[in-house]
Tab-separated table of C-alpha atoms and ligand atoms in Angstrom:
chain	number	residue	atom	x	y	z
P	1	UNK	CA	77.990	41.068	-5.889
P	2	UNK	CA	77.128	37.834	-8.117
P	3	UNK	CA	73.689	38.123	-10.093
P	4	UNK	CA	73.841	34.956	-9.992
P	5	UNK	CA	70.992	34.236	-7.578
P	6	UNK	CA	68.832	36.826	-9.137
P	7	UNK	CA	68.969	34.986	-12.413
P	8	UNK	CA	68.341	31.501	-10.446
P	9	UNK	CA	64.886	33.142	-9.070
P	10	UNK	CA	63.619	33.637	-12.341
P	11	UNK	CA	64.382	30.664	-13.562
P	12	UNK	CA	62.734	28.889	-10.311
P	13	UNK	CA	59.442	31.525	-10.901
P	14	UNK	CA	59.247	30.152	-14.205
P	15	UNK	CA	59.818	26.565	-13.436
P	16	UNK	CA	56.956	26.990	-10.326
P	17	UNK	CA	54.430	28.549	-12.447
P	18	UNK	CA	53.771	25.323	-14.579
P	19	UNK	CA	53.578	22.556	-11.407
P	20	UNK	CA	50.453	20.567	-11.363
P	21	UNK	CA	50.692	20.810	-15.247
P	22	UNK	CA	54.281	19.089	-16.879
P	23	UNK	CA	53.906	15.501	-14.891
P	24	UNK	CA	55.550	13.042	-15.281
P	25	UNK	CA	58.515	15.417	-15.806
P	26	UNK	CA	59.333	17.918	-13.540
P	27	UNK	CA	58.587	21.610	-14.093
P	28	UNK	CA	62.224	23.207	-14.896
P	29	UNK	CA	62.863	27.036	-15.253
P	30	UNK	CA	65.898	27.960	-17.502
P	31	UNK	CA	67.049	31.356	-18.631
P	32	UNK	CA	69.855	32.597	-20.934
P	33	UNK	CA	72.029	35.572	-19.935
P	34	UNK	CA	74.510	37.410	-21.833
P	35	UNK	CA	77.732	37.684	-19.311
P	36	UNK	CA	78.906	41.064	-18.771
P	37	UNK	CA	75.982	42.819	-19.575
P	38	UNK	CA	73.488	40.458	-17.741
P	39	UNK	CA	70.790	40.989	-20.726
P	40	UNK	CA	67.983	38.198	-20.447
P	41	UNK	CA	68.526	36.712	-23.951
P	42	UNK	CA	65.936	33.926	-23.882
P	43	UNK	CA	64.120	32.164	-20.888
P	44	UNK	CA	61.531	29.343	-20.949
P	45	UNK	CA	59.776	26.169	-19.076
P	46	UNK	CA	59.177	22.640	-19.099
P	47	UNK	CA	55.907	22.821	-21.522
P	48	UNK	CA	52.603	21.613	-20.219
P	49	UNK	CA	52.393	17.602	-20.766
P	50	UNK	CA	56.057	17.627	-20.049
P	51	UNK	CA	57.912	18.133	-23.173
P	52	UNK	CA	59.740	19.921	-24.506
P	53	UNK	CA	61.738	20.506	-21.581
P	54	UNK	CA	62.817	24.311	-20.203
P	55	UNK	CA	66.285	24.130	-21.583
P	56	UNK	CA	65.915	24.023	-25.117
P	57	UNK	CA	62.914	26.259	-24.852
P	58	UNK	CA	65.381	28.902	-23.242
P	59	UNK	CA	68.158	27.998	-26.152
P	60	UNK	CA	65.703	28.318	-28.865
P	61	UNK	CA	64.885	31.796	-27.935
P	62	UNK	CA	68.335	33.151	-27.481
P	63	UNK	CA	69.051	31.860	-30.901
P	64	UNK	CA	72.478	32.339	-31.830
P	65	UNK	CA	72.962	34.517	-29.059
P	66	UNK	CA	73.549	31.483	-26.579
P	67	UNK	CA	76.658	31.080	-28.340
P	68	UNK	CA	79.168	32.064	-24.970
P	69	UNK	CA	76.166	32.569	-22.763
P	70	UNK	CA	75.616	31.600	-18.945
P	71	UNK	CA	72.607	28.925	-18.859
P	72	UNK	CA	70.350	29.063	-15.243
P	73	UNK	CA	68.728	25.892	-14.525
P	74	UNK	CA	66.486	24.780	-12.053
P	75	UNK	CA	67.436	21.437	-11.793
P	76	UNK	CA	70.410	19.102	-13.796
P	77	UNK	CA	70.007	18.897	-17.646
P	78	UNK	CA	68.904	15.681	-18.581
P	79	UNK	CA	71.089	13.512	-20.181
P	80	UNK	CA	69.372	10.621	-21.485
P	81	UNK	CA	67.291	10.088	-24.682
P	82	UNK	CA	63.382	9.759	-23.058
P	83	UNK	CA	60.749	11.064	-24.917
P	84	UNK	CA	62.600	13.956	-25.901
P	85	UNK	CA	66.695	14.296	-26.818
P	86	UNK	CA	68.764	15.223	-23.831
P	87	UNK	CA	69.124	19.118	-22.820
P	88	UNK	CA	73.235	17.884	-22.449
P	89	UNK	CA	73.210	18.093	-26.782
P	90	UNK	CA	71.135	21.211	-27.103
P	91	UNK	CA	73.240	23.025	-24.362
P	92	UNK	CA	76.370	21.624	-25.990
P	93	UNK	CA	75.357	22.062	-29.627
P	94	UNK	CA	74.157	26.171	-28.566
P	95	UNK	CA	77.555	26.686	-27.132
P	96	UNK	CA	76.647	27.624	-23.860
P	97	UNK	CA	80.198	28.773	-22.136
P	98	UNK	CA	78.532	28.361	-18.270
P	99	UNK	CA	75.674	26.608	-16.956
P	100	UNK	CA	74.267	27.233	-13.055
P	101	UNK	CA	72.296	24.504	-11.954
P	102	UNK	CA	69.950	24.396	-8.881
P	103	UNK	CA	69.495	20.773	-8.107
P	104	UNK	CA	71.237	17.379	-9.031
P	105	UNK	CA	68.662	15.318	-11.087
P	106	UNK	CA	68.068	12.372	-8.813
P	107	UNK	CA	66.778	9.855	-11.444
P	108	UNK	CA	69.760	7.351	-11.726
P	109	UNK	CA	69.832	7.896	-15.888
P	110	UNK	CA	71.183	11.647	-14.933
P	111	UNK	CA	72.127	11.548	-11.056
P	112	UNK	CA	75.488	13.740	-12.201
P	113	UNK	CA	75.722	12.304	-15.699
P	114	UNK	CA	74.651	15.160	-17.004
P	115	UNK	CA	77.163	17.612	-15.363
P	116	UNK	CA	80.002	15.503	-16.412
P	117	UNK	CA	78.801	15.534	-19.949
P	118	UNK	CA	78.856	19.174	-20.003
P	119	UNK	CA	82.580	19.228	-18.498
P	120	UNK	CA	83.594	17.113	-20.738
P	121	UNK	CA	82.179	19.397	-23.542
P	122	UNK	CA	84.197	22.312	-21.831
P	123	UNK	CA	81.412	24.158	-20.052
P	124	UNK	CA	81.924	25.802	-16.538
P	125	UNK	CA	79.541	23.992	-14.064
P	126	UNK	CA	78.454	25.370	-11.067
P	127	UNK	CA	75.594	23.611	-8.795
P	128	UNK	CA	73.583	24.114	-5.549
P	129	UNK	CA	72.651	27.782	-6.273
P	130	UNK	CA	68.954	28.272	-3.864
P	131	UNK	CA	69.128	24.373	-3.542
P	132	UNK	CA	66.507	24.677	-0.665
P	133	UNK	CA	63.940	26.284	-3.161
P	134	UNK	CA	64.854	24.238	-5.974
P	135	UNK	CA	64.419	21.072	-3.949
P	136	UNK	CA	61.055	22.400	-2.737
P	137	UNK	CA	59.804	22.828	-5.920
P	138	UNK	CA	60.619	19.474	-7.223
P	139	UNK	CA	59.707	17.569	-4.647
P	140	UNK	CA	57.170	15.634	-7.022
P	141	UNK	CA	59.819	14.880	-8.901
P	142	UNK	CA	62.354	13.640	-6.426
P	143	UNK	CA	59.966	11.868	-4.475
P	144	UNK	CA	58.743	10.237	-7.431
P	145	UNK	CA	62.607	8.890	-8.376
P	146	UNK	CA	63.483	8.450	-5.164
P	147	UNK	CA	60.241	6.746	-3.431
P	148	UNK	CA	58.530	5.164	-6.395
P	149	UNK	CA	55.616	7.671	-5.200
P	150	UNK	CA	54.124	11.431	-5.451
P	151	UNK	CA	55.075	13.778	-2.992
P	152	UNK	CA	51.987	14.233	-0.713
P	153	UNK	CA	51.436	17.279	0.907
P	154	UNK	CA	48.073	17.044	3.882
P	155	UNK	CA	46.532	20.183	4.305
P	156	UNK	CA	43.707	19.772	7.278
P	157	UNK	CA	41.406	22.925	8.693
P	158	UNK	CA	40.787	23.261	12.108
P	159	UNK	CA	39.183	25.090	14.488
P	160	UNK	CA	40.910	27.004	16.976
P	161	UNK	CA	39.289	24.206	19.621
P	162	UNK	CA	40.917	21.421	17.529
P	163	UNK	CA	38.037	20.236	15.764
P	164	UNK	CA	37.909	19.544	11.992
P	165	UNK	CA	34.211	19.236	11.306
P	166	UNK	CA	30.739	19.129	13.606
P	167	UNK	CA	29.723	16.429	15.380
P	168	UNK	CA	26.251	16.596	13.737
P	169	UNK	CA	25.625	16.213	9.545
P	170	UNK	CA	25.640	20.156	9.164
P	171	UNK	CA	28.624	21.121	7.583
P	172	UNK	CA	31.184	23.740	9.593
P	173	UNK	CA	32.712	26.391	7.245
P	174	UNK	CA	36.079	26.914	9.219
P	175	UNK	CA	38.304	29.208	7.078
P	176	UNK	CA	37.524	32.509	5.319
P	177	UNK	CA	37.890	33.062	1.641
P	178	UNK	CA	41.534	34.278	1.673
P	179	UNK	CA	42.521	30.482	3.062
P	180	UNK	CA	40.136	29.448	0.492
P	181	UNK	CA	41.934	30.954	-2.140
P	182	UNK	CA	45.255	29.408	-1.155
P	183	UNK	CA	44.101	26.318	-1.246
P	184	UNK	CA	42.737	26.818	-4.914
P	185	UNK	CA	46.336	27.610	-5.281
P	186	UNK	CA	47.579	24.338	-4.159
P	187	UNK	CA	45.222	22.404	-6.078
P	188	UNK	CA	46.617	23.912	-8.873
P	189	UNK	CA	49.801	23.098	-8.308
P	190	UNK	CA	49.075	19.424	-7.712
P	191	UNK	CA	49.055	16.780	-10.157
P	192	UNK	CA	45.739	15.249	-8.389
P	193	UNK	CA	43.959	15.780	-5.071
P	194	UNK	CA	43.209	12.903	-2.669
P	195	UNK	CA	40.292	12.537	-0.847
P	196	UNK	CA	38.918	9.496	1.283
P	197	UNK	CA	35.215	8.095	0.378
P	198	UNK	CA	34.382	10.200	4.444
P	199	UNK	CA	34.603	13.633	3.028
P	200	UNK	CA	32.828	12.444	-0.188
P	201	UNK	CA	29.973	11.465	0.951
P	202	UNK	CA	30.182	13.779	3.716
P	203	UNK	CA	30.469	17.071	1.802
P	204	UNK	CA	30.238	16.190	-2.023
P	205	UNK	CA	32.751	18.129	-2.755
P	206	UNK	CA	33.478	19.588	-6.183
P	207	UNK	CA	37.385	20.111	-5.988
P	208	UNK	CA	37.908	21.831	-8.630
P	209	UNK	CA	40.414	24.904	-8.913
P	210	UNK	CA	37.646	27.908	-8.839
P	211	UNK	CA	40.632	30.810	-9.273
P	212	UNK	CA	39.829	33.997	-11.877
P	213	UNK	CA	42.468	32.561	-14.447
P	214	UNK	CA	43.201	28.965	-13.729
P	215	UNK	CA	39.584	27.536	-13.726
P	216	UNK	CA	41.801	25.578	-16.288
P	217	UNK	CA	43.749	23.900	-13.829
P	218	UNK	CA	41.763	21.552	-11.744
P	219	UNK	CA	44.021	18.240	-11.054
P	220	UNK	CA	42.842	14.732	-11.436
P	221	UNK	CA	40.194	14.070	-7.824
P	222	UNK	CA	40.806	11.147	-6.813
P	223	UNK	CA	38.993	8.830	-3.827
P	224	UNK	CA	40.172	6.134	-1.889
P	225	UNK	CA	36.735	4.006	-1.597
P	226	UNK	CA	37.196	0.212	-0.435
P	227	UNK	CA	33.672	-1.015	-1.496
P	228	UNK	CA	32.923	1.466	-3.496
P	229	UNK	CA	30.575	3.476	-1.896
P	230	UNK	CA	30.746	6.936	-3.934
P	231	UNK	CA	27.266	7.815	-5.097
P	232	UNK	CA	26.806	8.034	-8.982
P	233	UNK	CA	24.666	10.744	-8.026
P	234	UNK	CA	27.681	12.783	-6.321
P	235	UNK	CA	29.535	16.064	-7.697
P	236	UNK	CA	32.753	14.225	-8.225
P	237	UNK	CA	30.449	11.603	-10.265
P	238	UNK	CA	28.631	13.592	-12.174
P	239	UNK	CA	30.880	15.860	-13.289
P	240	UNK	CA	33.970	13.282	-14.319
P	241	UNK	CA	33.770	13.987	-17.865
P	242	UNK	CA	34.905	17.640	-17.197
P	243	UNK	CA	37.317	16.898	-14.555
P	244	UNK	CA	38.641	13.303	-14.432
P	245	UNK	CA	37.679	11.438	-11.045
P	246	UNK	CA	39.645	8.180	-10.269
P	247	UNK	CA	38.367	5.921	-7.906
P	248	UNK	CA	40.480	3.604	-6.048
P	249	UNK	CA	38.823	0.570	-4.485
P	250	UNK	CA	39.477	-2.797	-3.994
P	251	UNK	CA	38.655	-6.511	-4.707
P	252	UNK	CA	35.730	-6.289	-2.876
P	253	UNK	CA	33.771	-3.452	-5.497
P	254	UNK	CA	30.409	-4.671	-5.744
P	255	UNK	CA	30.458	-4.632	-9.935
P	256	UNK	CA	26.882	-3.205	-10.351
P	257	UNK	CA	28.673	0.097	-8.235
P	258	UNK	CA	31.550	0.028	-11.050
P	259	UNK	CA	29.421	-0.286	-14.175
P	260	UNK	CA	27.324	2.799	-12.832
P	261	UNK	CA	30.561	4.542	-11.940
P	262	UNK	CA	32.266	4.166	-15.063
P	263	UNK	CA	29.237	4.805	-17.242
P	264	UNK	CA	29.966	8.400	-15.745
P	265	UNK	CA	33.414	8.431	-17.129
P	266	UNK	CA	34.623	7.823	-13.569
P	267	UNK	CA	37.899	5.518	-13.542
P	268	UNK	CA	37.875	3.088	-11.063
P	269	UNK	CA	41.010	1.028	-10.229
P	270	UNK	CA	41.938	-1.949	-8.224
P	271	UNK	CA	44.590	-2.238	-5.703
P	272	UNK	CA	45.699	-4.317	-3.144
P	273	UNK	CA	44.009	-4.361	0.903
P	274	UNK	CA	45.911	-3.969	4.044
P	275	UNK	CA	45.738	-5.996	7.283
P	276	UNK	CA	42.945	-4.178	8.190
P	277	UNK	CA	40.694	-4.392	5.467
P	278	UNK	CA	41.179	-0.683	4.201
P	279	UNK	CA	43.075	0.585	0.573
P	280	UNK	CA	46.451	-0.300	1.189
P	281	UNK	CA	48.335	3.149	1.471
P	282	UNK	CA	51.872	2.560	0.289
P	283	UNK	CA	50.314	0.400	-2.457
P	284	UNK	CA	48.128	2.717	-3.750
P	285	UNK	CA	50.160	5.546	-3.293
P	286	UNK	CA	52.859	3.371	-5.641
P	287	UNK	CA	50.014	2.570	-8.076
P	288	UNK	CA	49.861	6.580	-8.673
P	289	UNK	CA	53.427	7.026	-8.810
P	290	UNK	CA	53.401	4.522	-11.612
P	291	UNK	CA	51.012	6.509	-13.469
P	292	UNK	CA	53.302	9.223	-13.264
P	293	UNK	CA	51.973	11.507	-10.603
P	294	UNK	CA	54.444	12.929	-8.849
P	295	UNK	CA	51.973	15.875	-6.705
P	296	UNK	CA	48.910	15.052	-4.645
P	297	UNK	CA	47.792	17.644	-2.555
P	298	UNK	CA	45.243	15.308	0.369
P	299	UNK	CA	42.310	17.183	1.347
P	300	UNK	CA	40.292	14.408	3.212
P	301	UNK	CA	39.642	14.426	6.430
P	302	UNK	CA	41.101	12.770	10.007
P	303	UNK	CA	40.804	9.374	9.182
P	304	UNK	CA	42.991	9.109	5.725
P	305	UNK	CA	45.829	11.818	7.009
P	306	UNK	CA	45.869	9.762	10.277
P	307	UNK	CA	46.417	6.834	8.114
P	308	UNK	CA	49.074	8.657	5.933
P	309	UNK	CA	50.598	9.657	8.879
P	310	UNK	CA	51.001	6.231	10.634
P	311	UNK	CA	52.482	4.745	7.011
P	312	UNK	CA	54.947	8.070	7.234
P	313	UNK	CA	53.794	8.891	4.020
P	314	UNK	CA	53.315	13.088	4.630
P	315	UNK	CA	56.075	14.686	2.943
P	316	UNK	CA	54.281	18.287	3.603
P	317	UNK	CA	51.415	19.050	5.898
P	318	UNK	CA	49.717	22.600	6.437
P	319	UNK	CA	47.388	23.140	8.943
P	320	UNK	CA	45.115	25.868	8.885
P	321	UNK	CA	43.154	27.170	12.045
P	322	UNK	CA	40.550	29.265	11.907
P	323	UNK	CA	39.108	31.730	14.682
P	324	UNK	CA	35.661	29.234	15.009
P	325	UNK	CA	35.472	26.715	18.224
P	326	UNK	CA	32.727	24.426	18.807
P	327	UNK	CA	33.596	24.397	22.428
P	328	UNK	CA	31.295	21.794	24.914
P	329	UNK	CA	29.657	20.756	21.669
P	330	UNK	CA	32.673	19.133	20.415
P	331	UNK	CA	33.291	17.536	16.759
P	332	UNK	CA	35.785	15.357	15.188
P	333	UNK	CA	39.321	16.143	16.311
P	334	UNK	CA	41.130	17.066	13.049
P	335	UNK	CA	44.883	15.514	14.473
P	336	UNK	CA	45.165	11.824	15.458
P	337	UNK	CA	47.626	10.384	17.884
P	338	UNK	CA	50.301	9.322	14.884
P	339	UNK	CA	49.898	12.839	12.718
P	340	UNK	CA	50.083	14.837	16.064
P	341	UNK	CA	52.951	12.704	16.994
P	342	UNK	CA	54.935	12.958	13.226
P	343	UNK	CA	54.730	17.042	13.428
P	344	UNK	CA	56.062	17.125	16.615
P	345	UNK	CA	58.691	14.704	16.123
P	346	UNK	CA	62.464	15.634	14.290
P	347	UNK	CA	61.113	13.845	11.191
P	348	UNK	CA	59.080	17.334	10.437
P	349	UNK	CA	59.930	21.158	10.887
P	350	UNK	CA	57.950	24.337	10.609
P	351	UNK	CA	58.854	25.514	7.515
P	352	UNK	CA	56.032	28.602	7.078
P	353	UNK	CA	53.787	30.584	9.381
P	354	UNK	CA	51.335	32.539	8.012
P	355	UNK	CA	48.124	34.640	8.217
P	356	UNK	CA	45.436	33.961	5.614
P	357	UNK	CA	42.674	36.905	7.071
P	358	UNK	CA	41.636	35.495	10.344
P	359	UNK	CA	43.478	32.524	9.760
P	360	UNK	CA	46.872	30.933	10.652
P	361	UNK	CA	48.538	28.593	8.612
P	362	UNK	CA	51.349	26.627	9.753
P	363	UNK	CA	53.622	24.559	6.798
P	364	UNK	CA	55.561	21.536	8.177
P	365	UNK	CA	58.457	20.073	5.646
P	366	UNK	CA	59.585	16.701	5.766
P	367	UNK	CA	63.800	16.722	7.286
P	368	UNK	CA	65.624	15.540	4.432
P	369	UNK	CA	67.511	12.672	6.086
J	401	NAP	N1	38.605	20.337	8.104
J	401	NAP	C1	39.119	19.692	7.091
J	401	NAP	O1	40.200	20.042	6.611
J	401	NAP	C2	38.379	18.539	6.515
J	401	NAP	C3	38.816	17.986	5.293
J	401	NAP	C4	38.113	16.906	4.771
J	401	NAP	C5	37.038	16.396	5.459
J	401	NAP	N2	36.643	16.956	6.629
J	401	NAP	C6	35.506	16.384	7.377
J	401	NAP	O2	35.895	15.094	7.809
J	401	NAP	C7	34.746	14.260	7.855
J	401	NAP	C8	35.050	12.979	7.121
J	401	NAP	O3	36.126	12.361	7.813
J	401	NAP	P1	36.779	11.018	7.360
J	401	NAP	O4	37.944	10.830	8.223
J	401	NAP	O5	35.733	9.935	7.335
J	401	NAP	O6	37.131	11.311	5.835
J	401	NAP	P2	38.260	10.716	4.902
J	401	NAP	O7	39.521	10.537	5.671
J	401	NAP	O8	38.325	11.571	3.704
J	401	NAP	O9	37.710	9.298	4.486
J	401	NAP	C9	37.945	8.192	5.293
J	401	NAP	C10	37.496	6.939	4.578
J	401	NAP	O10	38.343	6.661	3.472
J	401	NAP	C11	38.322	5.272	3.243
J	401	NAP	N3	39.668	4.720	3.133
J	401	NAP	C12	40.035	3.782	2.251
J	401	NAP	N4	41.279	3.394	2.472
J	401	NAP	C13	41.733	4.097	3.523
J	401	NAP	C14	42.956	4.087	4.220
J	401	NAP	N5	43.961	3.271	3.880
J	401	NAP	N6	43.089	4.896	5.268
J	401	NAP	C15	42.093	5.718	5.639
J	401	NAP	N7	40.891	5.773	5.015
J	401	NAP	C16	40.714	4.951	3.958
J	401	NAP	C17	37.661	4.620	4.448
J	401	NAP	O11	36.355	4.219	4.091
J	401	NAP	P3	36.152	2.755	3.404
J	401	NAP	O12	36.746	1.763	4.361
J	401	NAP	O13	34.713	2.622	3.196
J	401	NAP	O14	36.914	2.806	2.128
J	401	NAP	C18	37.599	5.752	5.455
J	401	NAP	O15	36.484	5.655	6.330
J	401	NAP	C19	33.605	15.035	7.257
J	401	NAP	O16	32.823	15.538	8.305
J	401	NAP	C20	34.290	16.159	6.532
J	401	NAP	O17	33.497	17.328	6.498
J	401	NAP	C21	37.294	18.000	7.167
């Protein structure tokens, strides 16, 4: 049997461990192996910032031993000049005899380019090993190419009556620490997180990664605040100049609210309003994909993933019930018409069940289509 796909795993653990950290680029795994023997000659990521890519990180520590080698890539080597050479000339100039790729690179400078290139330079090519996973992984990425837009993946807490917070001002704790922790996770491994100016003023939330060993990785917070409401006196405010806060408002920003914003080292940005008076979505959503986000994990509340939702612009959503109901008392319903609508629809599938302590989380993946 081919140890082929044991190889690819690495190369995808490798890749997955730096997401949230290598934007704009995506986070590629890459490992050398001697053929025959199977020995691990050199393996290595996409470095945090983006650059230098996995490939020649991998090359550079097989050394002279690449020369003949198999190559295991998590997505196609890039073969354009950017902001780094292309992997195409390092692979070629190692003289690696095989490369096994994961994923075709859909930006339209590689998109296949850079298989041919290695052909033509006499390597064996082999691609679509653990596709699924690899495409999973860089979803940032090919959303980003492919949409003009990070990939946004909703994750919502509910109670097991449907509700996603009280109907008073107290606030209602609804998952244990276990779901806590997974979420920690996810932040992590976003880019930014996404909140709407409801759940900041609601809960003044830090949103910071709070995990023993990647305290270091807390994404860019950022709110979407039409008249820019967000307290200089709030978490996300006060603490901007240890973990960047972007603010996303619109024409209609008092300026008084800006100056006292940005004095904080908040970032506040303008972008266009919809029909309704609100942050346009897809507009602001392309704003960050300019920037080069290609991750956003949203963590606000009913209103923004109902909104998200209704502009279809949920690529993953994971909803997490806890064992709490507020029964006759009621509270805000955590799943609008359009959201509740989307996951039952054929445009979403359940992709992961699982239990987090007392509570259930469900994963729903975008169909590719
Ligand atoms: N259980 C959970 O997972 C969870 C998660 C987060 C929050 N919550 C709870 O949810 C409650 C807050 O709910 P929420 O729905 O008000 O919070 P939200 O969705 O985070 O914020 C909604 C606000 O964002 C602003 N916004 C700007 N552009 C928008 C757009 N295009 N679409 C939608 N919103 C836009 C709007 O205010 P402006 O028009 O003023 O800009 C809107 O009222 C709190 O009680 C909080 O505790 C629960």
């Amino acid at each position: 049997m081919s140890d082929d796909p044991n190889f690819m795993r690495l190369a995808l653990a490798l890749g997955r461990r730096g997401l949230g950290t290598t934007w704009p680029n995506p986070s590629v795994g890459a490992v050398v192996v001697e053929p025959g023997t199977g020995r691990i000659l050199g393996t290595g990521a996409t470095a945090p910032g983006g650059r230098p890519h996995g490939e020649p990180l991998a090359l550079a520590a097989a050394g002279e031993a690449a020369r003949g080698a198999t190559l295991y890539v998590t997505l196609e080597p890039c073969s354009h000049h950017g902001r780094t050479p292309p992997c195409t000339n390092a692979i070629l100039a190692a003289g690696i005899a095989r490369v096994v790729s994961a994923l075709e690179d859909p930006d339209p400078r590689v998109a296949g380019r850079g298989y041919d290139l290695l052909r033509q330079g006499g390597v064996a090519v082999e691609t679509g090993l653990l596709q699924d996973q690899a495409a999973r992984d860089h979803i940032g990425h090919v959303t980003r190419v492919t949409r003009g837009r990070p990939a946004v993946h909703l994750k919502l807490a509910r109670t097991r009556d449907g509700f996603c917070a009280s109907a008073g001002p107290e606030r209602l704790r609804i998952t244990g620490p276990v779901a806590d922790g997974a979420v920690h996770l996810w932040r992590a491994h976003a880019d930014a997180i996404l909140i709407g100016i409801g759940t900041a003023r609601a809960d003044d939330p830090s949103l910071t990664v709070r995990l023993p060993g990647l305290s270091g990785r807390s994404p860019l917070r950022i709110v979407l605040d039409t008249h820019l409401r967000l307290s200089p006196a709030s978490v996300l405010a006060r603490t901007a100049r240890d973990t960047p806060t972007l603010v996303l408002t619109t024409r209609s920003a008092p300026a008084h609210a800006r100056r006292a914003l940005e004095a904080l080292g908040v970032e506040v940005a303008t972008v266009p309003v919809d029909a309704a008076g609100s942050i346009d979505l897809p507009a602001a959503l392309a704003h960050l994909g300019e920037r080069g986000l290609t991750r956003l994990c949203s963590e606000g509340g009913p209103r923004l993933a109902e909104a998200l939702a209704q502009a279809d612009l949920i690529d993953t959503c994971t909803l997490v019930t806890g064992p709490v109901e507020l029964g006759s008392a009621g509270g805000l319903p955590a799943l609008g018409p359009a959201l509740m609508q989307a996951l039952a629809g054929d445009r979403f599938r359940e992709a992961e069940r699982s239990q987090l302590g007392p509570d259930e989380a469900v994963t729903y993946e975008r169909n590719r289509i």
